[in-house]
mmCIF file of C-alpha atoms and ligand atoms in Angstrom:
data_model
loop_
_atom_site.group_PDB
_atom_site.id
_atom_site.type_symbol
_atom_site.label_atom_id
_atom_site.label_comp_id
_atom_site.label_asym_id
_atom_site.label_seq_id
_atom_site.Cartn_x
_atom_site.Cartn_y
_atom_site.Cartn_z
ATOM 1 C CA MET A 1 -33.732 -74.434 -2.732
ATOM 2 C CA GLY A 2 -30.482 -73.507 -1.042
ATOM 3 C CA LYS A 3 -29.412 -69.878 -0.162
ATOM 4 C CA LYS A 4 -31.402 -66.950 -1.038
ATOM 5 C CA ILE A 5 -29.817 -64.884 -3.767
ATOM 6 C CA ALA A 6 -29.882 -61.223 -3.117
ATOM 7 C CA LEU A 7 -28.929 -58.338 -5.443
ATOM 8 C CA VAL A 8 -27.984 -55.083 -3.806
ATOM 9 C CA THR A 9 -27.595 -51.875 -5.969
ATOM 10 C CA GLY A 10 -24.979 -49.576 -4.765
ATOM 11 C CA GLY A 11 -24.029 -52.466 -2.569
ATOM 12 C CA ILE A 12 -20.277 -51.912 -2.068
ATOM 13 C CA ARG A 13 -20.378 -48.570 -0.221
ATOM 14 C CA GLY A 14 -22.111 -46.828 2.501
ATOM 15 C CA ILE A 15 -25.574 -47.984 3.488
ATOM 16 C CA GLY A 16 -25.560 -50.499 0.635
ATOM 17 C CA HIS A 17 -22.322 -52.122 1.929
ATOM 18 C CA ALA A 18 -23.909 -52.564 5.288
ATOM 19 C CA ILE A 19 -26.942 -54.100 3.775
ATOM 20 C CA SER A 20 -24.679 -56.449 1.763
ATOM 21 C CA LYS A 21 -22.884 -57.379 4.931
ATOM 22 C CA LYS A 22 -25.979 -57.923 6.865
ATOM 23 C CA LEU A 23 -27.443 -60.146 4.238
ATOM 24 C CA LEU A 24 -24.279 -62.203 4.012
ATOM 25 C CA SER A 25 -24.208 -62.609 7.695
ATOM 26 C CA SER A 26 -27.801 -63.827 7.800
ATOM 27 C CA GLY A 27 -27.075 -66.539 5.130
ATOM 28 C CA ALA A 28 -27.907 -65.024 1.758
ATOM 29 C CA PHE A 29 -25.609 -65.305 -1.371
ATOM 30 C CA VAL A 30 -25.172 -61.746 -1.989
ATOM 31 C CA ILE A 31 -24.495 -59.957 -5.525
ATOM 32 C CA ALA A 32 -23.606 -56.329 -4.948
ATOM 33 C CA VAL A 33 -23.689 -53.767 -7.806
ATOM 34 C CA GLY A 34 -21.147 -51.022 -7.969
ATOM 35 C CA THR A 35 -20.146 -48.711 -10.704
ATOM 36 C CA ASN A 36 -16.399 -49.426 -10.898
ATOM 37 C CA LYS A 37 -15.122 -52.843 -11.996
ATOM 38 C CA GLU A 38 -11.816 -52.641 -9.950
ATOM 39 C CA ARG A 39 -13.569 -51.529 -6.721
ATOM 40 C CA CYS A 40 -16.219 -54.304 -7.212
ATOM 41 C CA LYS A 41 -13.479 -56.833 -7.540
ATOM 42 C CA LYS A 42 -11.622 -55.401 -4.385
ATOM 43 C CA TRP A 43 -14.797 -55.595 -2.569
ATOM 44 C CA VAL A 44 -15.525 -59.296 -3.371
ATOM 45 C CA ASP A 45 -11.798 -60.106 -2.352
ATOM 46 C CA THR A 46 -12.381 -58.280 0.994
ATOM 47 C CA GLN A 47 -15.488 -60.161 1.705
ATOM 48 C CA LYS A 48 -13.719 -63.402 0.993
ATOM 49 C CA GLU A 49 -10.719 -62.552 3.214
ATOM 50 C CA GLU A 50 -13.376 -61.903 5.881
ATOM 51 C CA GLY A 51 -14.737 -65.427 5.425
ATOM 52 C CA PHE A 52 -17.789 -64.671 3.248
ATOM 53 C CA GLU A 53 -17.485 -67.052 0.252
ATOM 54 C CA ASP A 54 -21.004 -66.540 -1.211
ATOM 55 C CA VAL A 55 -20.477 -63.342 -2.687
ATOM 56 C CA ASP A 56 -20.178 -61.739 -6.226
ATOM 57 C CA ALA A 57 -20.303 -58.131 -7.538
ATOM 58 C CA TYR A 58 -21.088 -56.558 -10.911
ATOM 59 C CA ALA A 59 -19.958 -53.200 -12.168
ATOM 60 C CA CYS A 60 -23.113 -51.682 -13.912
ATOM 61 C CA ASP A 61 -24.509 -48.126 -14.515
ATOM 62 C CA VAL A 62 -27.967 -48.729 -13.216
ATOM 63 C CA SER A 63 -29.150 -45.607 -14.914
ATOM 64 C CA ASP A 64 -28.452 -47.324 -18.251
ATOM 65 C CA CYS A 65 -31.573 -49.590 -19.009
ATOM 66 C CA SER A 66 -29.633 -51.863 -21.495
ATOM 67 C CA ALA A 67 -26.629 -52.258 -19.146
ATOM 68 C CA ALA A 68 -28.969 -53.148 -16.284
ATOM 69 C CA SER A 69 -30.886 -55.536 -18.402
ATOM 70 C CA GLU A 70 -27.706 -57.296 -19.659
ATOM 71 C CA MET A 71 -26.319 -57.637 -16.053
ATOM 72 C CA ILE A 72 -29.616 -59.429 -14.939
ATOM 73 C CA LYS A 73 -29.515 -61.666 -17.973
ATOM 74 C CA SER A 74 -25.990 -62.553 -16.889
ATOM 75 C CA ILE A 75 -27.008 -63.087 -13.308
ATOM 76 C CA LYS A 76 -29.808 -65.358 -14.458
ATOM 77 C CA GLU A 77 -27.321 -67.492 -16.565
ATOM 78 C CA LYS A 78 -24.840 -67.739 -13.694
ATOM 79 C CA TYR A 79 -27.272 -68.180 -10.670
ATOM 80 C CA GLY A 80 -30.667 -69.014 -12.113
ATOM 81 C CA ARG A 81 -32.784 -66.611 -9.954
ATOM 82 C CA ILE A 82 -32.849 -63.520 -7.657
ATOM 83 C CA ASP A 83 -34.992 -63.792 -4.374
ATOM 84 C CA ILE A 84 -34.244 -60.353 -2.878
ATOM 85 C CA LEU A 85 -33.765 -57.091 -4.713
ATOM 86 C CA VAL A 86 -32.514 -53.949 -2.672
ATOM 87 C CA ASN A 87 -32.830 -50.929 -4.903
ATOM 88 C CA ASN A 88 -30.342 -48.777 -2.957
ATOM 89 C CA ALA A 89 -28.203 -46.962 -5.616
ATOM 90 C CA GLY A 90 -28.603 -43.258 -5.229
ATOM 91 C CA ILE A 91 -26.679 -39.967 -5.637
ATOM 92 C CA THR A 92 -27.191 -36.409 -4.614
ATOM 93 C CA ARG A 93 -26.373 -33.287 -6.524
ATOM 94 C CA ASP A 94 -27.431 -30.574 -3.972
ATOM 95 C CA ALA A 95 -28.064 -26.969 -4.938
ATOM 96 C CA THR A 96 -30.785 -24.392 -4.303
ATOM 97 C CA PHE A 97 -33.405 -24.867 -7.197
ATOM 98 C CA LYS A 98 -32.706 -21.292 -8.464
ATOM 99 C CA LYS A 99 -29.139 -22.508 -9.137
ATOM 100 C CA MET A 100 -29.871 -26.164 -10.099
ATOM 101 C CA THR A 101 -28.814 -27.141 -13.630
ATOM 102 C CA LEU A 102 -30.680 -29.556 -15.862
ATOM 103 C CA GLN A 103 -27.675 -31.834 -15.543
ATOM 104 C CA GLN A 104 -28.058 -31.914 -11.719
ATOM 105 C CA TRP A 105 -31.787 -32.714 -12.176
ATOM 106 C CA ASP A 106 -31.257 -35.357 -14.699
ATOM 107 C CA GLU A 107 -28.388 -37.118 -12.939
ATOM 108 C CA VAL A 108 -30.397 -37.467 -9.862
ATOM 109 C CA MET A 109 -33.544 -38.750 -11.769
ATOM 110 C CA LYS A 110 -31.667 -41.137 -13.807
ATOM 111 C CA VAL A 111 -29.814 -42.891 -10.936
ATOM 112 C CA ASN A 112 -32.321 -42.610 -8.129
ATOM 113 C CA VAL A 113 -35.727 -43.150 -10.208
ATOM 114 C CA ASN A 114 -34.888 -44.586 -13.692
ATOM 115 C CA SER A 115 -32.819 -47.342 -11.982
ATOM 116 C CA LEU A 116 -36.020 -48.573 -10.217
ATOM 117 C CA TYR A 117 -37.318 -49.437 -13.728
ATOM 118 C CA ASN A 118 -34.100 -50.494 -15.346
ATOM 119 C CA VAL A 119 -33.299 -53.098 -12.504
ATOM 120 C CA THR A 120 -36.674 -54.114 -11.060
ATOM 121 C CA GLN A 121 -38.367 -54.746 -14.389
ATOM 122 C CA PRO A 122 -36.104 -57.695 -15.394
ATOM 123 C CA VAL A 123 -35.653 -58.869 -11.848
ATOM 124 C CA LEU A 124 -39.421 -59.099 -11.415
ATOM 125 C CA GLY A 125 -39.706 -61.447 -14.313
ATOM 126 C CA LEU A 126 -37.424 -63.874 -12.576
ATOM 127 C CA MET A 127 -39.315 -63.538 -9.313
ATOM 128 C CA LEU A 128 -42.671 -64.155 -10.910
ATOM 129 C CA ASP A 129 -41.217 -67.261 -12.636
ATOM 130 C CA ASN A 130 -39.907 -68.501 -9.249
ATOM 131 C CA GLY A 131 -43.205 -67.579 -7.303
ATOM 132 C CA TYR A 132 -41.268 -65.712 -4.603
ATOM 133 C CA GLY A 133 -39.468 -62.270 -3.940
ATOM 134 C CA ARG A 134 -38.562 -59.597 -1.533
ATOM 135 C CA ILE A 135 -37.963 -56.078 -2.866
ATOM 136 C CA VAL A 136 -36.814 -53.246 -0.626
ATOM 137 C CA ASN A 137 -36.534 -49.714 -2.242
ATOM 138 C CA ILE A 138 -34.371 -47.222 -0.249
ATOM 139 C CA SER A 139 -35.969 -43.730 -0.122
ATOM 140 C CA SER A 140 -34.949 -41.003 2.322
ATOM 141 C CA ILE A 141 -36.456 -38.697 5.140
ATOM 142 C CA ASN A 142 -36.177 -36.060 2.535
ATOM 143 C CA GLY A 143 -38.694 -37.650 0.139
ATOM 144 C CA GLN A 144 -41.306 -36.872 2.664
ATOM 145 C CA LYS A 145 -40.194 -33.853 4.556
ATOM 146 C CA GLY A 146 -38.352 -32.015 1.759
ATOM 147 C CA GLN A 147 -34.817 -30.429 2.293
ATOM 148 C CA PHE A 148 -33.408 -27.068 1.439
ATOM 149 C CA GLY A 149 -31.183 -27.616 -1.445
ATOM 150 C CA GLN A 150 -32.616 -30.978 -2.554
ATOM 151 C CA ALA A 151 -35.507 -30.317 -4.826
ATOM 152 C CA ASN A 152 -34.159 -33.035 -7.225
ATOM 153 C CA TYR A 153 -33.331 -35.585 -4.629
ATOM 154 C CA SER A 154 -36.512 -35.075 -2.648
ATOM 155 C CA THR A 155 -38.593 -35.370 -5.905
ATOM 156 C CA ALA A 156 -36.676 -38.727 -6.682
ATOM 157 C CA LYS A 157 -37.084 -40.126 -3.120
ATOM 158 C CA ALA A 158 -40.802 -39.056 -3.139
ATOM 159 C CA ALA A 159 -41.228 -41.158 -6.286
ATOM 160 C CA VAL A 160 -39.991 -44.257 -4.438
ATOM 161 C CA HIS A 161 -43.056 -44.333 -2.308
ATOM 162 C CA GLY A 162 -45.444 -44.328 -5.462
ATOM 163 C CA PHE A 163 -43.348 -47.068 -7.016
ATOM 164 C CA THR A 164 -43.329 -49.312 -4.002
ATOM 165 C CA LYS A 165 -47.057 -48.966 -3.441
ATOM 166 C CA SER A 166 -48.086 -49.705 -7.051
ATOM 167 C CA LEU A 167 -45.725 -52.538 -7.512
ATOM 168 C CA ALA A 168 -46.790 -54.039 -3.949
ATOM 169 C CA LEU A 169 -50.420 -54.046 -5.377
ATOM 170 C CA GLU A 170 -49.423 -55.783 -8.517
ATOM 171 C CA THR A 171 -47.305 -58.411 -6.846
ATOM 172 C CA ALA A 172 -49.039 -59.066 -3.440
ATOM 173 C CA SER A 173 -50.847 -62.199 -4.718
ATOM 174 C CA LYS A 174 -47.567 -63.641 -6.150
ATOM 175 C CA ASN A 175 -45.687 -64.158 -3.017
ATOM 176 C CA ILE A 176 -43.580 -61.021 -3.689
ATOM 177 C CA THR A 177 -43.562 -58.177 -1.196
ATOM 178 C CA VAL A 178 -42.279 -54.622 -1.953
ATOM 179 C CA ASN A 179 -41.511 -52.140 0.780
ATOM 180 C CA THR A 180 -39.650 -48.863 1.303
ATOM 181 C CA VAL A 181 -37.025 -48.055 3.912
ATOM 182 C CA SER A 182 -36.559 -44.346 4.452
ATOM 183 C CA PRO A 183 -33.259 -43.503 6.230
ATOM 184 C CA GLY A 184 -32.730 -40.162 7.911
ATOM 185 C CA TYR A 185 -29.203 -38.712 8.174
ATOM 186 C CA ILE A 186 -26.760 -41.667 8.337
ATOM 187 C CA ALA A 187 -22.888 -41.546 8.888
ATOM 188 C CA THR A 188 -21.862 -42.302 5.323
ATOM 189 C CA ASP A 189 -19.634 -40.639 2.595
ATOM 190 C CA MET A 190 -22.794 -38.978 1.275
ATOM 191 C CA MET A 191 -22.559 -36.596 4.225
ATOM 192 C CA ARG A 192 -19.105 -35.543 3.233
ATOM 193 C CA ASP A 193 -20.573 -32.993 0.790
ATOM 194 C CA ILE A 194 -22.591 -31.218 3.469
ATOM 195 C CA PRO A 195 -20.771 -28.139 4.854
ATOM 196 C CA GLU A 196 -19.793 -28.706 8.431
ATOM 197 C CA GLU A 197 -21.960 -25.896 10.083
ATOM 198 C CA ILE A 198 -24.978 -27.170 8.011
ATOM 199 C CA LEU A 199 -24.334 -30.600 9.268
ATOM 200 C CA GLN A 200 -24.125 -29.429 12.834
ATOM 201 C CA LYS A 201 -27.468 -27.718 12.483
ATOM 202 C CA ILE A 202 -29.051 -30.957 11.016
ATOM 203 C CA ILE A 203 -27.708 -33.126 13.955
ATOM 204 C CA ALA A 204 -29.203 -30.447 16.326
ATOM 205 C CA GLN A 205 -32.608 -31.146 14.713
ATOM 206 C CA ILE A 206 -32.413 -34.961 15.272
ATOM 207 C CA PRO A 207 -34.138 -35.706 18.629
ATOM 208 C CA VAL A 208 -31.852 -38.655 19.370
ATOM 209 C CA LYS A 209 -28.900 -36.051 18.856
ATOM 210 C CA ARG A 210 -26.609 -38.142 16.527
ATOM 211 C CA LEU A 211 -26.484 -39.568 13.039
ATOM 212 C CA GLY A 212 -27.838 -43.034 12.440
ATOM 213 C CA THR A 213 -25.488 -45.978 11.490
ATOM 214 C CA PRO A 214 -25.667 -47.847 8.256
ATOM 215 C CA GLU A 215 -26.071 -51.067 10.296
ATOM 216 C CA GLU A 216 -29.286 -49.562 11.830
ATOM 217 C CA ILE A 217 -30.679 -49.300 8.264
ATOM 218 C CA ALA A 218 -29.316 -52.786 7.260
ATOM 219 C CA ASP A 219 -31.102 -54.506 10.175
ATOM 220 C CA ILE A 220 -34.508 -53.381 8.928
ATOM 221 C CA VAL A 221 -33.754 -54.137 5.381
ATOM 222 C CA GLN A 222 -32.670 -57.566 6.420
ATOM 223 C CA TYR A 223 -35.992 -58.201 8.173
ATOM 224 C CA LEU A 224 -38.009 -57.072 5.198
ATOM 225 C CA SER A 225 -35.782 -59.286 2.961
ATOM 226 C CA ASP A 226 -36.664 -62.354 5.115
ATOM 227 C CA GLU A 227 -39.301 -64.920 4.372
ATOM 228 C CA LYS A 228 -40.970 -64.230 7.732
ATOM 229 C CA SER A 229 -41.960 -60.727 6.574
ATOM 230 C CA GLY A 230 -44.439 -61.933 4.144
ATOM 231 C CA PHE A 231 -47.426 -59.867 5.538
ATOM 232 C CA ILE A 232 -45.660 -56.658 5.321
ATOM 233 C CA THR A 233 -46.051 -55.140 1.849
ATOM 234 C CA GLY A 234 -46.345 -51.660 0.432
ATOM 235 C CA SER A 235 -45.111 -50.322 3.721
ATOM 236 C CA ASN A 236 -42.624 -47.498 4.572
ATOM 237 C CA ILE A 237 -40.244 -47.910 7.604
ATOM 238 C CA ALA A 238 -38.903 -44.583 8.567
ATOM 239 C CA ILE A 239 -35.519 -44.809 10.512
ATOM 240 C CA ASN A 240 -34.573 -41.154 11.363
ATOM 241 C CA GLY A 241 -33.928 -40.713 15.114
ATOM 242 C CA GLY A 242 -37.246 -38.977 15.325
ATOM 243 C CA GLN A 243 -36.461 -36.128 12.993
ATOM 244 C CA HIS A 244 -39.505 -36.541 10.998
ATOM 245 C CA MET A 245 -42.637 -38.476 12.242
ATOM 246 C CA CYS A 246 -45.484 -39.453 9.919
HETATM 247 N N1 CAA B 301 -32.594 -23.506 5.452
HETATM 248 C C1 CAA B 301 -32.636 -22.072 5.209
HETATM 249 N N2 CAA B 301 -31.812 -21.494 4.485
HETATM 250 C C2 CAA B 301 -30.814 -21.898 4.089
HETATM 251 C C3 CAA B 301 -30.485 -23.316 4.443
HETATM 252 C C4 CAA B 301 -31.375 -24.033 5.067
HETATM 253 N N3 CAA B 301 -31.118 -25.313 5.369
HETATM 254 N N4 CAA B 301 -29.164 -23.514 4.019
HETATM 255 C C5 CAA B 301 -28.659 -22.338 3.436
HETATM 256 N N5 CAA B 301 -29.584 -21.419 3.505
HETATM 257 C C6 CAA B 301 -29.602 -19.971 3.015
HETATM 258 C C7 CAA B 301 -28.306 -19.390 3.374
HETATM 259 O O1 CAA B 301 -28.280 -18.962 4.770
HETATM 260 C C8 CAA B 301 -28.228 -18.195 2.432
HETATM 261 O O2 CAA B 301 -29.098 -17.257 2.763
HETATM 262 P P1 CAA B 301 -28.948 -15.722 2.271
HETATM 263 O O3 CAA B 301 -28.941 -15.818 0.769
HETATM 264 O O4 CAA B 301 -30.095 -14.930 2.803
HETATM 265 O O5 CAA B 301 -27.404 -15.360 2.760
HETATM 266 C C9 CAA B 301 -28.815 -19.031 1.181
HETATM 267 O O6 CAA B 301 -29.686 -19.982 1.647
HETATM 268 C C10 CAA B 301 -27.716 -19.521 0.343
HETATM 269 O O7 CAA B 301 -28.358 -19.973 -0.795
HETATM 270 P P2 CAA B 301 -27.325 -20.538 -2.011
HETATM 271 O O8 CAA B 301 -28.182 -20.872 -3.211
HETATM 272 O O9 CAA B 301 -26.176 -19.662 -2.180
HETATM 273 O O10 CAA B 301 -26.879 -21.781 -1.294
HETATM 274 P P3 CAA B 301 -25.410 -22.499 -1.302
HETATM 275 O O11 CAA B 301 -24.965 -22.623 -2.633
HETATM 276 O O12 CAA B 301 -24.579 -21.659 -0.304
HETATM 277 O O13 CAA B 301 -25.606 -23.832 -0.598
HETATM 278 C C11 CAA B 301 -26.595 -26.106 -0.391
HETATM 279 C C12 CAA B 301 -26.852 -24.553 -0.884
HETATM 280 C C13 CAA B 301 -25.446 -26.639 -1.310
HETATM 281 C C14 CAA B 301 -27.958 -26.845 -0.917
HETATM 282 C C15 CAA B 301 -26.369 -26.161 0.961
HETATM 283 O O14 CAA B 301 -27.369 -25.485 1.820
HETATM 284 C C16 CAA B 301 -26.315 -27.566 1.470
HETATM 285 O O15 CAA B 301 -25.431 -28.277 1.292
HETATM 286 N N6 CAA B 301 -27.379 -28.026 2.185
HETATM 287 C C17 CAA B 301 -27.568 -29.245 2.786
HETATM 288 C C18 CAA B 301 -28.347 -30.157 1.850
HETATM 289 C C19 CAA B 301 -28.643 -31.489 2.550
HETATM 290 O O16 CAA B 301 -29.104 -31.646 3.606
HETATM 291 N N7 CAA B 301 -28.280 -32.518 1.982
HETATM 292 C C20 CAA B 301 -28.393 -33.726 2.392
HETATM 293 C C21 CAA B 301 -27.298 -34.791 1.945
HETATM 294 S S1 CAA B 301 -27.347 -36.293 2.631
HETATM 295 C C22 CAA B 301 -28.603 -37.163 1.881
HETATM 296 O O17 CAA B 301 -29.188 -36.630 1.086
HETATM 297 C C23 CAA B 301 -28.943 -38.518 2.548
HETATM 298 C C24 CAA B 301 -30.342 -38.565 2.879
HETATM 299 O O18 CAA B 301 -31.169 -39.245 2.210
HETATM 300 C C25 CAA B 301 -30.658 -37.862 4.108
#
């Protein structure tokens, strides 16, 4: 059957980039999805310079249903199947709820929640035809504990749990697993928008007293994407330095 083919949304930056790299290192063919064509091309060139030939990238707004469906159609024509899907694309638009605009609410829902439908629906068809699949959905610590200033993002990340569990039930007998990974505060660009004094307060609340690394998330995603994880489905793996235990 050859290499497993993995699709990672938001796969050229931050946690998504670390996931793409980890899957590449573990022998998968990785197709990363970004939003900008030039950055995607540059990312592919960089991976090839680093010795990873089995790599491709698509620029696609995953909040746009027809764009996502066109992308999956094109991947099917080019590569025939998708074995691993990591739904990682996500954005924040932080504001206290009293100040939150409808646009801040909608943007977060469209990118973080609607993309789950837009990408997974056509990918699932391919996995069902192929009789195999691993789907990993990236949520967040804040989908379970809530976060001051993130009513939109916490709502969206809580939705990921319902999606994972329902889809896991529907696909368990089809050799397809669906799991959630919930990162805590990880050292990525996303943290740049948090004011420094708030960030320091957040780090003080993390029992291990540091931010996580993208690679620590990628390791678990890789395990859940592997054939050997077939008995894990509908689960949530929290990776947050002990900040929230449930
Ligand atoms: N808890 C309690 N009160 C808080 C607070 C907190 N965490 N943060 C601010 N406040 C208080 C302020 O002290 C102030 O109080 P007073 O009105 O009594 O003076 C009040 O709230 C300020 O309210 P504003 O509406 O004016 O807030 P703001 O515009 O100054 O800032 C914010 C609000 C932008 C949301 C800011 O608090 C912030 O950036 N918070 C961090 C949000 C966060 O953690 N984001 C995570 C991003 S990373 C990520 O999301 C990845 C992941 O999955 C973990």
